[in-house]
Amino acid sequence: MTRAFKDKVWLSSPTMHGEELQYMKEAYQTNWMSTIGENINEVERIISEKVGCKYAVALSCGTAALHLAVKLAGIKPGDNVFCSDMTFDATVNPIMYEKGNPIFIDTEYETWNMDPVSLEKAFKLYPDTKAVVIANLYGTPGDLDKICGICEKHGAVLIEDAAESLGATYKGRQTGTFGTYNAISFNGNKIITGSSGGMLLTDNPDAANKARKWSTQSREAAPWYQHEEIGYNYRMSNVVAGVVRGQLPYLEEHIARKKAIYMRYKEGFKNLPVSMNPYDDTIMEPNFWLSCLLINKDAMCKQVRSDSDACYVSEQGKSCPTEILETLSKYNAEGRPIWKPMHMQPIYRMNPFITRDGSGRARTNAYIAGEGADTGADIFARGLCLPSDIKMTEAEQDKIIEIIKSCF
Ligand SMILES: *Cc1c(COP(=O)(O)O)cnc(C)c1O
């Protein structure tokens, strides 16, 4: 067929505009090469205004924000925490830092996020659970009304991991405002980036002050280094904040570009036995961070995955994520498997996993799509993330679509 791309087509790489360099230079020229400075103050102000939360605390990364959120929620060793199952492991690690016990909640097909029916089920099984962590995967909000309602009913604190969904809205309200404590990320692959960085968002002034204090080694108000509680070095650098500040005016432009990519894929695949990562356009507007594909069950060729390898048997008219990813890679384009669900990860093999009809533990190794697989395992088996880079040209995307068509 066609030749490989001369320049790699990325999954999602940073897209810079020029202002980033200006603000970084300002930090240098004014000597605020520190975790204090104008860039930090400005990004905190702009984000709280844009997102619509009262307080934004700039931190070294989204994981740090989630860690402080878990601490603010009062998670102590042994405490159960309900958590999204199909997510990036940074959603879960902070629960482990505090020695909590993550209980994974299965995914719904409607949004690819935490299933409210399974969450209700989990509260029946573990009624004393005090906190829920939900991630909005690939920039699509979960069913936040239902999730919030369930948390309220059971008196649980909601932590929203909006690391992938900055700028997405649910019923007109921005993600990152639905939890009592919320996290966003400016990691290099996110919708806008600082090269790294993150923020804790909250409406609670005491929580924001605590997060500020904890993130700067928990110094007490005293003439010397005085300490009454454990601290962290989690504050954002003023240089990183300069990059974020330069990116902020382009958030909407990035979202529009990502949406165009998603729609173009959707149109391009309309005659294939596949669907795109779904969302309900009557109540939500994703930020379309990553475009993903789900192959129909009856169009899956045989695919087997172990903990480190995958193989498949090619079949006319059918395909599988492994075949498509290998083919994309051959043409110098980067796709990625769906984030492998946490209940399938060796590190969490002993943690409970709750599905609609009870516990899905016994079916943990459902690597092959089909009857009996839980929703997360099924989407992992049949789905993949497509090249979704903002700088990808229409011609390049057309070629990606052709390459994928050729797999069937
Ligand atoms: C990127 C990401 C994080 C972590 O953000 P960092 O800034 O990389 O620490 C957390 N959760 C999800 C779902 C993410 O995609």
PDB file of N, CA and C in Angstrom, residues 4-57:
ATOM      1  N   ALA A   4       5.391   4.449   4.582  1.00  0.00           N
ATOM      2  CA  ALA A   4       5.297   4.851   5.996  1.00  0.00           C
ATOM      3  C   ALA A   4       5.413   6.370   6.120  1.00  0.00           C
ATOM      4  N   PHE A   5       4.847   6.936   7.198  1.00  0.00           N
ATOM      5  CA  PHE A   5       4.974   8.373   7.451  1.00  0.00           C
ATOM      6  C   PHE A   5       6.444   8.728   7.667  1.00  0.00           C
ATOM      7  N   LYS A   6       6.883   9.814   7.044  1.00  0.00           N
ATOM      8  CA  LYS A   6       8.263  10.255   7.216  1.00  0.00           C
ATOM      9  C   LYS A   6       8.454  10.754   8.659  1.00  0.00           C
ATOM     10  N   ASP A   7       7.535  11.603   9.111  1.00  0.00           N
ATOM     11  CA  ASP A   7       7.564  12.038  10.505  1.00  0.00           C
ATOM     12  C   ASP A   7       6.493  11.259  11.273  1.00  0.00           C
ATOM     13  N   LYS A   8       6.869  10.752  12.426  1.00  0.00           N
ATOM     14  CA  LYS A   8       5.947   9.939  13.204  1.00  0.00           C
ATOM     15  C   LYS A   8       4.653  10.706  13.514  1.00  0.00           C
ATOM     16  N   VAL A   9       3.546  10.024  13.388  1.00  0.00           N
ATOM     17  CA  VAL A   9       2.260  10.594  13.813  1.00  0.00           C
ATOM     18  C   VAL A   9       2.010  10.107  15.237  1.00  0.00           C
ATOM     19  N   TRP A  10       1.939  11.049  16.178  1.00  0.00           N
ATOM     20  CA  TRP A  10       1.908  10.715  17.599  1.00  0.00           C
ATOM     21  C   TRP A  10       0.494  10.502  18.109  1.00  0.00           C
ATOM     22  N   LEU A  11       0.421   9.790  19.215  1.00  0.00           N
ATOM     23  CA  LEU A  11      -0.856   9.613  19.917  1.00  0.00           C
ATOM     24  C   LEU A  11      -1.368  10.977  20.393  1.00  0.00           C
ATOM     25  N   SER A  12      -0.514  11.695  21.105  1.00  0.00           N
ATOM     26  CA  SER A  12      -0.880  13.013  21.630  1.00  0.00           C
ATOM     27  C   SER A  12       0.391  13.660  22.165  1.00  0.00           C
ATOM     28  N   SER A  13       0.937  14.596  21.414  1.00  0.00           N
ATOM     29  CA  SER A  13       2.203  15.218  21.826  1.00  0.00           C
ATOM     30  C   SER A  13       1.957  16.705  22.121  1.00  0.00           C
ATOM     31  N   PRO A  14       2.890  17.357  22.816  1.00  0.00           N
ATOM     32  CA  PRO A  14       2.689  18.772  23.153  1.00  0.00           C
ATOM     33  C   PRO A  14       2.578  19.638  21.892  1.00  0.00           C
ATOM     34  N   THR A  15       1.703  20.639  21.933  1.00  0.00           N
ATOM     35  CA  THR A  15       1.578  21.596  20.822  1.00  0.00           C
ATOM     36  C   THR A  15       1.815  22.994  21.384  1.00  0.00           C
ATOM     37  N   MET A  16       2.948  23.585  21.012  1.00  0.00           N
ATOM     38  CA  MET A  16       3.349  24.882  21.576  1.00  0.00           C
ATOM     39  C   MET A  16       2.974  26.017  20.616  1.00  0.00           C
ATOM     40  N   HIS A  17       2.881  27.231  21.168  1.00  0.00           N
ATOM     41  CA  HIS A  17       2.409  28.358  20.355  1.00  0.00           C
ATOM     42  C   HIS A  17       3.311  29.585  20.400  1.00  0.00           C
ATOM     43  N   GLY A  18       4.287  29.623  21.303  1.00  0.00           N
ATOM     44  CA  GLY A  18       5.187  30.777  21.354  1.00  0.00           C
ATOM     45  C   GLY A  18       5.127  31.526  22.680  1.00  0.00           C
ATOM     46  N   GLU A  19       3.910  31.789  23.161  1.00  0.00           N
ATOM     47  CA  GLU A  19       3.784  32.521  24.431  1.00  0.00           C
ATOM     48  C   GLU A  19       4.447  31.782  25.585  1.00  0.00           C
ATOM     49  N   GLU A  20       4.461  30.438  25.475  1.00  0.00           N
ATOM     50  CA  GLU A  20       5.068  29.632  26.550  1.00  0.00           C
ATOM     51  C   GLU A  20       6.498  30.107  26.818  1.00  0.00           C
ATOM     52  N   LEU A  21       7.229  30.316  25.726  1.00  0.00           N
ATOM     53  CA  LEU A  21       8.639  30.712  25.828  1.00  0.00           C
ATOM     54  C   LEU A  21       8.762  32.096  26.464  1.00  0.00           C
ATOM     55  N   GLN A  22       7.845  32.995  26.112  1.00  0.00           N
ATOM     56  CA  GLN A  22       7.843  34.353  26.671  1.00  0.00           C
ATOM     57  C   GLN A  22       7.730  34.318  28.191  1.00  0.00           C
ATOM     58  N   TYR A  23       6.748  33.543  28.679  1.00  0.00           N
ATOM     59  CA  TYR A  23       6.523  33.489  30.138  1.00  0.00           C
ATOM     60  C   TYR A  23       7.663  32.772  30.863  1.00  0.00           C
ATOM     61  N   MET A  24       8.242  31.769  30.211  1.00  0.00           N
ATOM     62  CA  MET A  24       9.401  31.088  30.814  1.00  0.00           C
ATOM     63  C   MET A  24      10.570  32.072  30.919  1.00  0.00           C
ATOM     64  N   LYS A  25      10.738  32.854  29.858  1.00  0.00           N
ATOM     65  CA  LYS A  25      11.829  33.827  29.802  1.00  0.00           C
ATOM     66  C   LYS A  25      11.644  34.896  30.879  1.00  0.00           C
ATOM     67  N   GLU A  26      10.397  35.310  31.064  1.00  0.00           N
ATOM     68  CA  GLU A  26      10.079  36.292  32.098  1.00  0.00           C
ATOM     69  C   GLU A  26      10.495  35.778  33.469  1.00  0.00           C
ATOM     70  N   ALA A  27      10.191  34.499  33.722  1.00  0.00           N
ATOM     71  CA  ALA A  27      10.573  33.891  35.006  1.00  0.00           C
ATOM     72  C   ALA A  27      12.087  33.975  35.176  1.00  0.00           C
ATOM     73  N   TYR A  28      12.804  33.711  34.093  1.00  0.00           N
ATOM     74  CA  TYR A  28      14.267  33.729  34.124  1.00  0.00           C
ATOM     75  C   TYR A  28      14.782  35.147  34.350  1.00  0.00           C
ATOM     76  N   GLN A  29      14.241  36.090  33.555  1.00  0.00           N
ATOM     77  CA  GLN A  29      14.761  37.462  33.608  1.00  0.00           C
ATOM     78  C   GLN A  29      14.449  38.153  34.930  1.00  0.00           C
ATOM     79  N   THR A  30      13.327  37.770  35.552  1.00  0.00           N
ATOM     80  CA  THR A  30      12.988  38.390  36.839  1.00  0.00           C
ATOM     81  C   THR A  30      13.535  37.572  38.008  1.00  0.00           C
ATOM     82  N   ASN A  31      14.209  36.461  37.655  1.00  0.00           N
ATOM     83  CA  ASN A  31      14.850  35.577  38.635  1.00  0.00           C
ATOM     84  C   ASN A  31      13.870  34.830  39.538  1.00  0.00           C
ATOM     85  N   TRP A  32      12.610  34.711  39.128  1.00  0.00           N
ATOM     86  CA  TRP A  32      11.680  33.886  39.904  1.00  0.00           C
ATOM     87  C   TRP A  32      11.784  32.436  39.430  1.00  0.00           C
ATOM     88  N   MET A  33      12.998  31.903  39.532  1.00  0.00           N
ATOM     89  CA  MET A  33      13.281  30.519  39.125  1.00  0.00           C
ATOM     90  C   MET A  33      13.042  29.645  40.349  1.00  0.00           C
ATOM     91  N   SER A  34      11.802  29.513  40.726  1.00  0.00           N
ATOM     92  CA  SER A  34      11.462  28.996  42.043  1.00  0.00           C
ATOM     93  C   SER A  34      10.046  28.438  42.020  1.00  0.00           C
ATOM     94  N   THR A  35       9.549  28.072  43.184  1.00  0.00           N
ATOM     95  CA  THR A  35       8.156  27.630  43.271  1.00  0.00           C
ATOM     96  C   THR A  35       7.267  28.762  43.790  1.00  0.00           C
ATOM     97  N   ILE A  36       7.750  29.983  43.599  1.00  0.00           N
ATOM     98  CA  ILE A  36       6.943  31.181  43.863  1.00  0.00           C
ATOM     99  C   ILE A  36       7.057  32.051  42.616  1.00  0.00           C
ATOM    100  N   GLY A  37       6.026  32.812  42.306  1.00  0.00           N
ATOM    101  CA  GLY A  37       6.150  33.754  41.197  1.00  0.00           C
ATOM    102  C   GLY A  37       4.845  34.060  40.496  1.00  0.00           C
ATOM    103  N   GLU A  38       4.937  35.060  39.632  1.00  0.00           N
ATOM    104  CA  GLU A  38       3.795  35.591  38.894  1.00  0.00           C
ATOM    105  C   GLU A  38       3.084  34.526  38.042  1.00  0.00           C
ATOM    106  N   ASN A  39       3.875  33.658  37.374  1.00  0.00           N
ATOM    107  CA  ASN A  39       3.254  32.630  36.520  1.00  0.00           C
ATOM    108  C   ASN A  39       2.357  31.703  37.333  1.00  0.00           C
ATOM    109  N   ILE A  40       2.820  31.310  38.513  1.00  0.00           N
ATOM    110  CA  ILE A  40       2.023  30.419  39.370  1.00  0.00           C
ATOM    111  C   ILE A  40       0.736  31.117  39.791  1.00  0.00           C
ATOM    112  N   ASN A  41       0.864  32.368  40.272  1.00  0.00           N
ATOM    113  CA  ASN A  41      -0.333  33.118  40.690  1.00  0.00           C
ATOM    114  C   ASN A  41      -1.330  33.231  39.544  1.00  0.00           C
ATOM    115  N   GLU A  42      -0.823  33.520  38.357  1.00  0.00           N
ATOM    116  CA  GLU A  42      -1.701  33.721  37.206  1.00  0.00           C
ATOM    117  C   GLU A  42      -2.392  32.417  36.780  1.00  0.00           C
ATOM    118  N   VAL A  43      -1.659  31.295  36.702  1.00  0.00           N
ATOM    119  CA  VAL A  43      -2.317  30.048  36.266  1.00  0.00           C
ATOM    120  C   VAL A  43      -3.358  29.598  37.293  1.00  0.00           C
ATOM    121  N   GLU A  44      -3.075  29.839  38.564  1.00  0.00           N
ATOM    122  CA  GLU A  44      -4.089  29.489  39.586  1.00  0.00           C
ATOM    123  C   GLU A  44      -5.343  30.341  39.399  1.00  0.00           C
ATOM    124  N   ARG A  45      -5.150  31.630  39.160  1.00  0.00           N
ATOM    125  CA  ARG A  45      -6.287  32.548  38.983  1.00  0.00           C
ATOM    126  C   ARG A  45      -7.085  32.169  37.725  1.00  0.00           C
ATOM    127  N   ILE A  46      -6.375  31.966  36.621  1.00  0.00           N
ATOM    128  CA  ILE A  46      -7.059  31.705  35.343  1.00  0.00           C
ATOM    129  C   ILE A  46      -7.815  30.379  35.391  1.00  0.00           C
ATOM    130  N   ILE A  47      -7.172  29.338  35.938  1.00  0.00           N
ATOM    131  CA  ILE A  47      -7.838  28.023  35.995  1.00  0.00           C
ATOM    132  C   ILE A  47      -9.075  28.079  36.878  1.00  0.00           C
ATOM    133  N   SER A  48      -8.994  28.714  38.040  1.00  0.00           N
ATOM    134  CA  SER A  48     -10.171  28.721  38.918  1.00  0.00           C
ATOM    135  C   SER A  48     -11.305  29.485  38.234  1.00  0.00           C
ATOM    136  N   GLU A  49     -10.961  30.512  37.466  1.00  0.00           N
ATOM    137  CA  GLU A  49     -11.964  31.274  36.724  1.00  0.00           C
ATOM    138  C   GLU A  49     -12.563  30.443  35.585  1.00  0.00           C
ATOM    139  N   LYS A  50     -11.704  29.840  34.788  1.00  0.00           N
ATOM    140  CA  LYS A  50     -12.129  29.053  33.622  1.00  0.00           C
ATOM    141  C   LYS A  50     -12.985  27.859  34.028  1.00  0.00           C
ATOM    142  N   VAL A  51     -12.484  27.116  35.030  1.00  0.00           N
ATOM    143  CA  VAL A  51     -13.146  25.870  35.415  1.00  0.00           C
ATOM    144  C   VAL A  51     -14.365  26.151  36.308  1.00  0.00           C
ATOM    145  N   GLY A  52     -14.287  27.252  37.063  1.00  0.00           N
ATOM    146  CA  GLY A  52     -15.416  27.588  37.910  1.00  0.00           C
ATOM    147  C   GLY A  52     -15.335  26.920  39.271  1.00  0.00           C
ATOM    148  N   CYS A  53     -14.121  26.916  39.839  1.00  0.00           N
ATOM    149  CA  CYS A  53     -13.966  26.461  41.222  1.00  0.00           C
ATOM    150  C   CYS A  53     -13.358  27.621  41.994  1.00  0.00           C
ATOM    151  N   LYS A  54     -13.544  27.628  43.315  1.00  0.00           N
ATOM    152  CA  LYS A  54     -13.074  28.779  44.089  1.00  0.00           C
ATOM    153  C   LYS A  54     -11.555  28.799  44.252  1.00  0.00           C
ATOM    154  N   TYR A  55     -10.955  27.616  44.437  1.00  0.00           N
ATOM    155  CA  TYR A  55      -9.520  27.575  44.716  1.00  0.00           C
ATOM    156  C   TYR A  55      -8.801  26.580  43.812  1.00  0.00           C
ATOM    157  N   ALA A  56      -7.647  26.997  43.316  1.00  0.00           N
ATOM    158  CA  ALA A  56      -6.787  26.118  42.524  1.00  0.00           C
ATOM    159  C   ALA A  56      -5.394  26.188  43.126  1.00  0.00           C
ATOM    160  N   VAL A  57      -4.825  25.026  43.450  1.00  0.00           N
ATOM    161  CA  VAL A  57      -3.482  24.978  44.038  1.00  0.00           C
ATOM    162  C   VAL A  57      -2.545  24.309  43.039  1.00  0.00           C
TER     163      VAL A  57
END
